[in-house]
PDB file of C-alpha atoms in Angstrom:
ATOM      1  CA  ALA A   1      60.166  71.062 130.227  1.00 80.00           C
ATOM      2  CA  GLN A   2      57.014  72.689 128.939  1.00 88.00           C
ATOM      3  CA  LYS A   3      56.888  76.464 128.877  1.00 93.00           C
ATOM      4  CA  ILE A   4      54.700  79.264 127.534  1.00 96.00           C
ATOM      5  CA  THR A   5      56.129  82.744 127.026  1.00 97.00           C
ATOM      6  CA  GLN A   6      54.127  85.899 126.510  1.00 97.00           C
ATOM      7  CA  THR A   7      56.534  88.800 126.115  1.00 96.00           C
ATOM      8  CA  GLN A   8      54.027  91.636 125.910  1.00 96.00           C
ATOM      9  CA  PRO A   9      52.819  92.693 129.364  1.00 94.00           C
ATOM     10  CA  GLY A  10      50.501  95.268 127.786  1.00 96.00           C
ATOM     11  CA  MET A  11      49.169  96.257 124.405  1.00 96.00           C
ATOM     12  CA  PHE A  12      47.087  99.150 123.151  1.00 96.00           C
ATOM     13  CA  VAL A  13      44.929  99.141 120.048  1.00 97.00           C
ATOM     14  CA  GLN A  14      42.412 101.528 118.589  1.00 97.00           C
ATOM     15  CA  GLU A  15      38.857 100.370 118.132  1.00 97.00           C
ATOM     16  CA  LYS A  16      38.225  98.625 114.782  1.00 97.00           C
ATOM     17  CA  GLU A  17      41.912  97.927 114.260  1.00 97.00           C
ATOM     18  CA  ALA A  18      43.502  94.463 114.334  1.00 98.00           C
ATOM     19  CA  VAL A  19      45.954  93.434 117.042  1.00 98.00           C
ATOM     20  CA  THR A  20      48.336  90.509 117.461  1.00 98.00           C
ATOM     21  CA  LEU A  21      49.174  89.057 120.858  1.00 98.00           C
ATOM     22  CA  ASP A  22      52.353  87.011 120.914  1.00 98.00           C
ATOM     23  CA  CYS A  23      52.843  83.558 122.370  1.00 98.00           C
ATOM     24  CA  THR A  24      55.790  81.219 122.059  1.00 98.00           C
ATOM     25  CA  TYR A  25      55.948  77.753 123.527  1.00 97.00           C
ATOM     26  CA  ASP A  26      58.486  75.095 124.276  1.00 95.00           C
ATOM     27  CA  THR A  27      57.875  71.374 124.325  1.00 93.00           C
ATOM     28  CA  SER A  28      59.520  68.240 123.024  1.00 92.00           C
ATOM     29  CA  ASP A  29      56.219  66.367 122.793  1.00 91.00           C
ATOM     30  CA  PRO A  30      54.977  65.975 119.224  1.00 91.00           C
ATOM     31  CA  SER A  31      51.305  66.109 120.149  1.00 90.00           C
ATOM     32  CA  TYR A  32      50.050  69.180 121.956  1.00 92.00           C
ATOM     33  CA  GLY A  33      47.272  71.706 122.035  1.00 92.00           C
ATOM     34  CA  LEU A  34      47.460  75.456 122.329  1.00 95.00           C
ATOM     35  CA  PHE A  35      44.656  77.525 123.821  1.00 95.00           C
ATOM     36  CA  TRP A  36      43.865  81.174 124.324  1.00 97.00           C
ATOM     37  CA  TYR A  37      41.754  82.437 127.198  1.00 97.00           C
ATOM     38  CA  LYS A  38      40.348  85.900 127.868  1.00 97.00           C
ATOM     39  CA  GLN A  39      40.030  87.272 131.394  1.00 97.00           C
ATOM     40  CA  PRO A  40      38.029  90.506 131.575  1.00 96.00           C
ATOM     41  CA  SER A  41      38.176  92.770 134.609  1.00 94.00           C
ATOM     42  CA  SER A  42      35.199  90.895 136.059  1.00 92.00           C
ATOM     43  CA  GLY A  43      37.571  87.969 136.551  1.00 91.00           C
ATOM     44  CA  GLU A  44      36.149  85.001 134.683  1.00 92.00           C
ATOM     45  CA  MET A  45      38.307  82.923 132.332  1.00 94.00           C
ATOM     46  CA  ILE A  46      36.767  82.533 128.899  1.00 95.00           C
ATOM     47  CA  PHE A  47      38.026  79.972 126.386  1.00 94.00           C
ATOM     48  CA  LEU A  48      38.544  81.617 122.993  1.00 96.00           C
ATOM     49  CA  ILE A  49      40.319  79.365 120.520  1.00 96.00           C
ATOM     50  CA  TYR A  50      42.263  76.125 120.159  1.00 94.00           C
ATOM     51  CA  GLN A  51      45.051  74.959 117.828  1.00 95.00           C
ATOM     52  CA  GLY A  52      46.302  71.396 117.628  1.00 92.00           C
ATOM     53  CA  SER A  53      49.903  70.583 116.804  1.00 93.00           C
ATOM     54  CA  TYR A  54      48.869  68.486 113.816  1.00 92.00           C
ATOM     55  CA  ASP A  55      46.373  70.942 112.429  1.00 91.00           C
ATOM     56  CA  GLN A  56      47.303  72.014 108.928  1.00 89.00           C
ATOM     57  CA  GLN A  57      45.267  75.184 108.980  1.00 93.00           C
ATOM     58  CA  ASN A  58      45.236  78.081 111.381  1.00 95.00           C
ATOM     59  CA  ALA A  59      42.281  78.062 113.746  1.00 95.00           C
ATOM     60  CA  THR A  60      39.625  80.752 113.450  1.00 96.00           C
ATOM     61  CA  GLU A  61      36.664  81.623 115.680  1.00 95.00           C
ATOM     62  CA  GLY A  62      34.785  84.690 114.579  1.00 96.00           C
ATOM     63  CA  ARG A  63      37.069  87.696 115.025  1.00 97.00           C
ATOM     64  CA  TYR A  64      39.770  85.533 116.610  1.00 97.00           C
ATOM     65  CA  SER A  65      42.373  83.695 114.609  1.00 97.00           C
ATOM     66  CA  LEU A  66      45.518  81.922 115.600  1.00 97.00           C
ATOM     67  CA  ASN A  67      48.704  82.454 113.602  1.00 96.00           C
ATOM     68  CA  PHE A  68      50.356  79.088 114.162  1.00 96.00           C
ATOM     69  CA  GLN A  69      54.000  78.803 113.100  1.00 96.00           C
ATOM     70  CA  LYS A  70      55.129  75.385 114.209  1.00 94.00           C
ATOM     71  CA  ALA A  71      58.773  75.707 113.214  1.00 94.00           C
ATOM     72  CA  ARG A  72      59.049  78.899 115.218  1.00 96.00           C
ATOM     73  CA  LYS A  73      56.982  77.440 118.062  1.00 96.00           C
ATOM     74  CA  SER A  74      54.689  80.412 118.056  1.00 97.00           C
ATOM     75  CA  ALA A  75      50.916  80.647 118.368  1.00 97.00           C
ATOM     76  CA  ASN A  76      49.951  84.283 118.154  1.00 98.00           C
ATOM     77  CA  LEU A  77      46.371  85.411 118.665  1.00 98.00           C
ATOM     78  CA  VAL A  78      45.009  87.869 116.123  1.00 98.00           C
ATOM     79  CA  ILE A  79      41.926  89.872 117.011  1.00 98.00           C
ATOM     80  CA  SER A  80      40.396  91.633 114.038  1.00 96.00           C
ATOM     81  CA  ALA A  81      38.168  94.702 114.215  1.00 96.00           C
ATOM     82  CA  SER A  82      38.866  95.322 117.908  1.00 97.00           C
ATOM     83  CA  GLN A  83      35.984  96.340 120.128  1.00 97.00           C
ATOM     84  CA  LEU A  84      35.995  98.113 123.473  1.00 97.00           C
ATOM     85  CA  GLY A  85      34.778  94.893 125.048  1.00 97.00           C
ATOM     86  CA  ASP A  86      37.988  93.164 123.979  1.00 98.00           C
ATOM     87  CA  SER A  87      39.854  95.024 126.726  1.00 98.00           C
ATOM     88  CA  ALA A  88      41.034  92.228 129.033  1.00 98.00           C
ATOM     89  CA  MET A  89      43.935  89.987 130.011  1.00 97.00           C
ATOM     90  CA  TYR A  90      44.709  87.310 127.464  1.00 98.00           C
ATOM     91  CA  PHE A  91      46.428  84.061 128.404  1.00 97.00           C
ATOM     92  CA  CYS A  92      48.093  81.558 126.123  1.00 97.00           C
ATOM     93  CA  ALA A  93      48.156  77.978 127.417  1.00 95.00           C
ATOM     94  CA  MET A  94      49.402  74.565 126.355  1.00 94.00           C
ATOM     95  CA  ILE A  95      48.818  70.944 127.229  1.00 91.00           C
ATOM     96  CA  THR A  96      50.602  67.972 125.715  1.00 87.00           C
ATOM     97  CA  ASP A  97      49.503  64.383 125.350  1.00 82.00           C
ATOM     98  CA  ASN A  98      52.357  63.307 127.617  1.00 80.00           C
ATOM     99  CA  THR A  99      51.459  65.622 130.470  1.00 78.00           C
ATOM    100  CA  ASP A 100      48.255  66.258 132.296  1.00 76.00           C
ATOM    101  CA  LYS A 101      48.710  69.888 133.213  1.00 84.00           C
ATOM    102  CA  LEU A 102      47.565  72.967 131.333  1.00 89.00           C
ATOM    103  CA  ILE A 103      50.441  75.437 131.464  1.00 91.00           C
ATOM    104  CA  PHE A 104      49.711  79.150 131.231  1.00 94.00           C
ATOM    105  CA  GLY A 105      51.753  82.116 130.154  1.00 95.00           C
ATOM    106  CA  THR A 106      51.921  85.284 132.237  1.00 94.00           C
ATOM    107  CA  GLY A 107      49.316  87.030 130.137  1.00 96.00           C
ATOM    108  CA  THR A 108      49.018  90.191 128.050  1.00 97.00           C
ATOM    109  CA  ARG A 109      46.760  93.041 129.077  1.00 97.00           C
ATOM    110  CA  LEU A 110      45.012  94.471 126.030  1.00 98.00           C
ATOM    111  CA  GLN A 111      43.401  97.886 126.139  1.00 98.00           C
ATOM    112  CA  VAL A 112      41.181  99.022 123.300  1.00 97.00           C
ATOM    113  CA  PHE A 113      40.639 102.764 123.044  1.00 96.00           C
ATOM    114  CA  PRO A 114      38.023 104.665 121.039  1.00 95.00           C
TER     115      PRO A 114
ATOM    116  CA  ASP B   1      24.213  74.479 128.573  1.00 63.00           C
ATOM    117  CA  ALA B   2      25.233  75.619 132.023  1.00 82.00           C
ATOM    118  CA  GLY B   3      28.902  76.277 132.496  1.00 93.00           C
ATOM    119  CA  VAL B   4      31.046  75.554 135.519  1.00 96.00           C
ATOM    120  CA  ILE B   5      29.384  77.042 138.580  1.00 97.00           C
ATOM    121  CA  GLN B   6      31.394  78.231 141.553  1.00 97.00           C
ATOM    122  CA  SER B   7      30.286  79.614 144.865  1.00 96.00           C
ATOM    123  CA  PRO B   8      30.691  81.895 146.597  1.00 97.00           C
ATOM    124  CA  ARG B   9      31.827  84.528 144.124  1.00 95.00           C
ATOM    125  CA  HIS B  10      33.526  86.495 146.880  1.00 96.00           C
ATOM    126  CA  GLU B  11      34.592  85.464 150.363  1.00 96.00           C
ATOM    127  CA  VAL B  12      36.089  87.661 153.053  1.00 97.00           C
ATOM    128  CA  THR B  13      37.009  86.030 156.317  1.00 96.00           C
ATOM    129  CA  GLU B  14      39.412  86.351 159.195  1.00 96.00           C
ATOM    130  CA  MET B  15      42.634  84.494 159.567  1.00 96.00           C
ATOM    131  CA  GLY B  16      42.214  81.134 161.234  1.00 96.00           C
ATOM    132  CA  GLN B  17      38.706  80.522 159.954  1.00 96.00           C
ATOM    133  CA  GLU B  18      37.748  77.569 157.783  1.00 97.00           C
ATOM    134  CA  VAL B  19      36.948  78.411 154.175  1.00 97.00           C
ATOM    135  CA  THR B  20      35.004  76.155 151.825  1.00 98.00           C
ATOM    136  CA  LEU B  21      34.818  76.817 148.106  1.00 98.00           C
ATOM    137  CA  ARG B  22      32.321  74.938 145.969  1.00 98.00           C
ATOM    138  CA  CYS B  23      32.193  73.871 142.355  1.00 98.00           C
ATOM    139  CA  LYS B  24      29.712  72.220 140.039  1.00 97.00           C
ATOM    140  CA  PRO B  25      31.362  71.034 136.801  1.00 97.00           C
ATOM    141  CA  ILE B  26      29.753  70.890 133.392  1.00 95.00           C
ATOM    142  CA  SER B  27      27.516  67.847 133.159  1.00 94.00           C
ATOM    143  CA  GLY B  28      29.289  64.980 131.415  1.00 91.00           C
ATOM    144  CA  HIS B  29      32.776  66.267 132.097  1.00 93.00           C
ATOM    145  CA  ASP B  30      34.893  63.621 133.777  1.00 91.00           C
ATOM    146  CA  TYR B  31      37.749  65.900 134.811  1.00 92.00           C
ATOM    147  CA  LEU B  32      37.680  68.648 137.396  1.00 95.00           C
ATOM    148  CA  PHE B  33      40.515  71.019 138.194  1.00 95.00           C
ATOM    149  CA  TRP B  34      41.177  73.514 140.967  1.00 97.00           C
ATOM    150  CA  TYR B  35      43.457  76.470 140.196  1.00 97.00           C
ATOM    151  CA  ARG B  36      44.717  79.417 142.186  1.00 97.00           C
ATOM    152  CA  GLN B  37      45.564  82.759 140.601  1.00 96.00           C
ATOM    153  CA  THR B  38      47.790  85.354 142.241  1.00 94.00           C
ATOM    154  CA  MET B  39      49.705  88.314 140.899  1.00 90.00           C
ATOM    155  CA  MET B  40      53.010  86.809 141.978  1.00 91.00           C
ATOM    156  CA  ARG B  41      52.562  83.248 140.740  1.00 90.00           C
ATOM    157  CA  GLY B  42      49.938  83.512 138.014  1.00 91.00           C
ATOM    158  CA  LEU B  43      47.674  80.510 137.509  1.00 93.00           C
ATOM    159  CA  GLU B  44      48.669  77.380 139.407  1.00 92.00           C
ATOM    160  CA  LEU B  45      47.038  73.970 139.252  1.00 93.00           C
ATOM    161  CA  LEU B  46      46.301  72.783 142.774  1.00 96.00           C
ATOM    162  CA  ILE B  47      44.636  69.421 142.201  1.00 96.00           C
ATOM    163  CA  TYR B  48      42.588  67.574 139.642  1.00 94.00           C
ATOM    164  CA  PHE B  49      40.087  64.722 139.688  1.00 94.00           C
ATOM    165  CA  ASN B  50      39.106  62.102 137.158  1.00 92.00           C
ATOM    166  CA  ASN B  51      35.746  60.423 137.713  1.00 93.00           C
ATOM    167  CA  ASN B  52      35.686  61.834 141.243  1.00 94.00           C
ATOM    168  CA  VAL B  53      39.096  60.375 142.128  1.00 95.00           C
ATOM    169  CA  PRO B  54      42.004  62.735 142.932  1.00 95.00           C
ATOM    170  CA  ILE B  55      44.738  62.100 140.382  1.00 92.00           C
ATOM    171  CA  ASP B  56      47.367  64.733 141.107  1.00 91.00           C
ATOM    172  CA  ASP B  57      47.464  66.906 144.202  1.00 93.00           C
ATOM    173  CA  SER B  58      51.103  67.916 143.909  1.00 92.00           C
ATOM    174  CA  GLY B  59      50.103  71.552 143.562  1.00 92.00           C
ATOM    175  CA  MET B  60      48.297  71.726 146.880  1.00 94.00           C
ATOM    176  CA  PRO B  61      50.435  74.129 148.884  1.00 87.00           C
ATOM    177  CA  GLU B  62      50.227  72.454 152.274  1.00 85.00           C
ATOM    178  CA  ASP B  63      48.136  70.306 154.578  1.00 90.00           C
ATOM    179  CA  ARG B  64      45.817  73.183 155.334  1.00 95.00           C
ATOM    180  CA  PHE B  65      44.345  72.656 151.884  1.00 96.00           C
ATOM    181  CA  SER B  66      42.087  69.736 151.079  1.00 97.00           C
ATOM    182  CA  ALA B  67      39.754  68.926 148.192  1.00 97.00           C
ATOM    183  CA  LYS B  68      36.988  66.409 147.758  1.00 97.00           C
ATOM    184  CA  MET B  69      34.686  65.299 145.000  1.00 97.00           C
ATOM    185  CA  PRO B  70      31.912  63.194 146.541  1.00 96.00           C
ATOM    186  CA  ASN B  71      30.046  62.854 143.258  1.00 94.00           C
ATOM    187  CA  ALA B  72      30.258  63.793 139.593  1.00 94.00           C
ATOM    188  CA  SER B  73      28.472  67.088 140.051  1.00 94.00           C
ATOM    189  CA  PHE B  74      30.114  68.593 143.107  1.00 96.00           C
ATOM    190  CA  SER B  75      33.553  69.377 144.490  1.00 98.00           C
ATOM    191  CA  THR B  76      34.873  71.387 147.408  1.00 98.00           C
ATOM    192  CA  LEU B  77      38.186  73.016 148.178  1.00 98.00           C
ATOM    193  CA  LYS B  78      38.712  73.618 151.868  1.00 97.00           C
ATOM    194  CA  ILE B  79      41.298  75.702 153.675  1.00 97.00           C
ATOM    195  CA  GLN B  80      41.631  75.190 157.409  1.00 96.00           C
ATOM    196  CA  PRO B  81      42.970  77.245 159.065  1.00 95.00           C
ATOM    197  CA  SER B  82      43.109  80.078 156.548  1.00 96.00           C
ATOM    198  CA  GLU B  83      46.010  82.547 156.416  1.00 96.00           C
ATOM    199  CA  PRO B  84      46.356  85.975 154.734  1.00 96.00           C
ATOM    200  CA  ARG B  85      48.733  84.474 152.130  1.00 95.00           C
ATOM    201  CA  ASP B  86      45.873  82.294 150.906  1.00 96.00           C
ATOM    202  CA  SER B  87      44.185  85.394 149.508  1.00 97.00           C
ATOM    203  CA  ALA B  88      43.772  84.782 145.780  1.00 97.00           C
ATOM    204  CA  VAL B  89      41.236  83.966 143.102  1.00 97.00           C
ATOM    205  CA  TYR B  90      40.383  80.277 143.065  1.00 98.00           C
ATOM    206  CA  PHE B  91      39.085  78.772 139.848  1.00 97.00           C
ATOM    207  CA  CYS B  92      37.405  75.492 139.191  1.00 97.00           C
ATOM    208  CA  ALA B  93      37.519  74.095 135.643  1.00 96.00           C
ATOM    209  CA  SER B  94      36.237  70.981 133.953  1.00 95.00           C
ATOM    210  CA  SER B  95      36.846  69.123 130.725  1.00 92.00           C
ATOM    211  CA  SER B  96      35.704  65.956 129.051  1.00 88.00           C
ATOM    212  CA  ARG B  97      39.241  64.588 128.751  1.00 75.00           C
ATOM    213  CA  VAL B  98      42.775  65.581 129.652  1.00 67.00           C
ATOM    214  CA  VAL B  99      44.240  65.494 126.199  1.00 68.00           C
ATOM    215  CA  SER B 100      45.676  68.113 123.952  1.00 65.00           C
ATOM    216  CA  ASN B 101      42.536  68.849 121.980  1.00 76.00           C
ATOM    217  CA  GLN B 102      40.072  69.404 124.810  1.00 81.00           C
ATOM    218  CA  PRO B 103      39.752  72.862 126.340  1.00 89.00           C
ATOM    219  CA  GLN B 104      39.162  73.278 130.028  1.00 92.00           C
ATOM    220  CA  HIS B 105      36.149  75.396 130.807  1.00 94.00           C
ATOM    221  CA  PHE B 106      36.477  77.639 133.829  1.00 95.00           C
ATOM    222  CA  GLY B 107      34.002  78.894 136.360  1.00 95.00           C
ATOM    223  CA  ASP B 108      33.813  82.564 137.272  1.00 95.00           C
ATOM    224  CA  GLY B 109      36.167  82.065 140.205  1.00 96.00           C
ATOM    225  CA  THR B 110      35.983  82.796 143.915  1.00 97.00           C
ATOM    226  CA  ARG B 111      37.830  85.887 145.064  1.00 96.00           C
ATOM    227  CA  LEU B 112      39.082  85.015 148.537  1.00 97.00           C
ATOM    228  CA  SER B 113      40.365  87.603 150.980  1.00 97.00           C
ATOM    229  CA  ILE B 114      41.796  86.505 154.320  1.00 97.00           C
ATOM    230  CA  LEU B 115      42.157  89.369 156.791  1.00 95.00           C
TER     231      LEU B 115
END
């Protein structure tokens, strides 16, 4: 069965510091994709970054990077130089080529303080 | 490019009333998804369409829920009759394919409150 686990219900980080949000996944399918979404208090779901199971390099998108450790089945999101606007819920999600459903973790609430 | 557009953004109605949520996917996306988000259950996939055809509706909670996609640019999710336990945020999302390297792009959601 496919599963996404986010063990940090909440995280705090000071502005301009880096923060890592944890995500572990479970699947027996060899081909899968991992995604991170941001949900600010206004409610929308914003796609941030994608990592494919066969990608050799860690994905990066601006201040977001994904620390992909395939053997450990982890796909942690790293936000560098945190900004106040990064305060939001962050969801890790996965879809495999043998399933048609995007599975979400329970989310981590990040709060950035001045 | 315009993203996924949902309406209304908020809906408050009384129990027993019919509720219709609307979605316009990103142009060119062949897949459309309806999700429900609650504190208790997180994000749940209700139904998804491929080329306007419903593919999997196993997540639809009961017969009170129905979804249609009459054309490539419009879908509705209907609840009739509505109940207080239907209160949630309903998201529509679209993608070009349902494979592991294509992100789903979400609309802003409809916050539904059933009194």
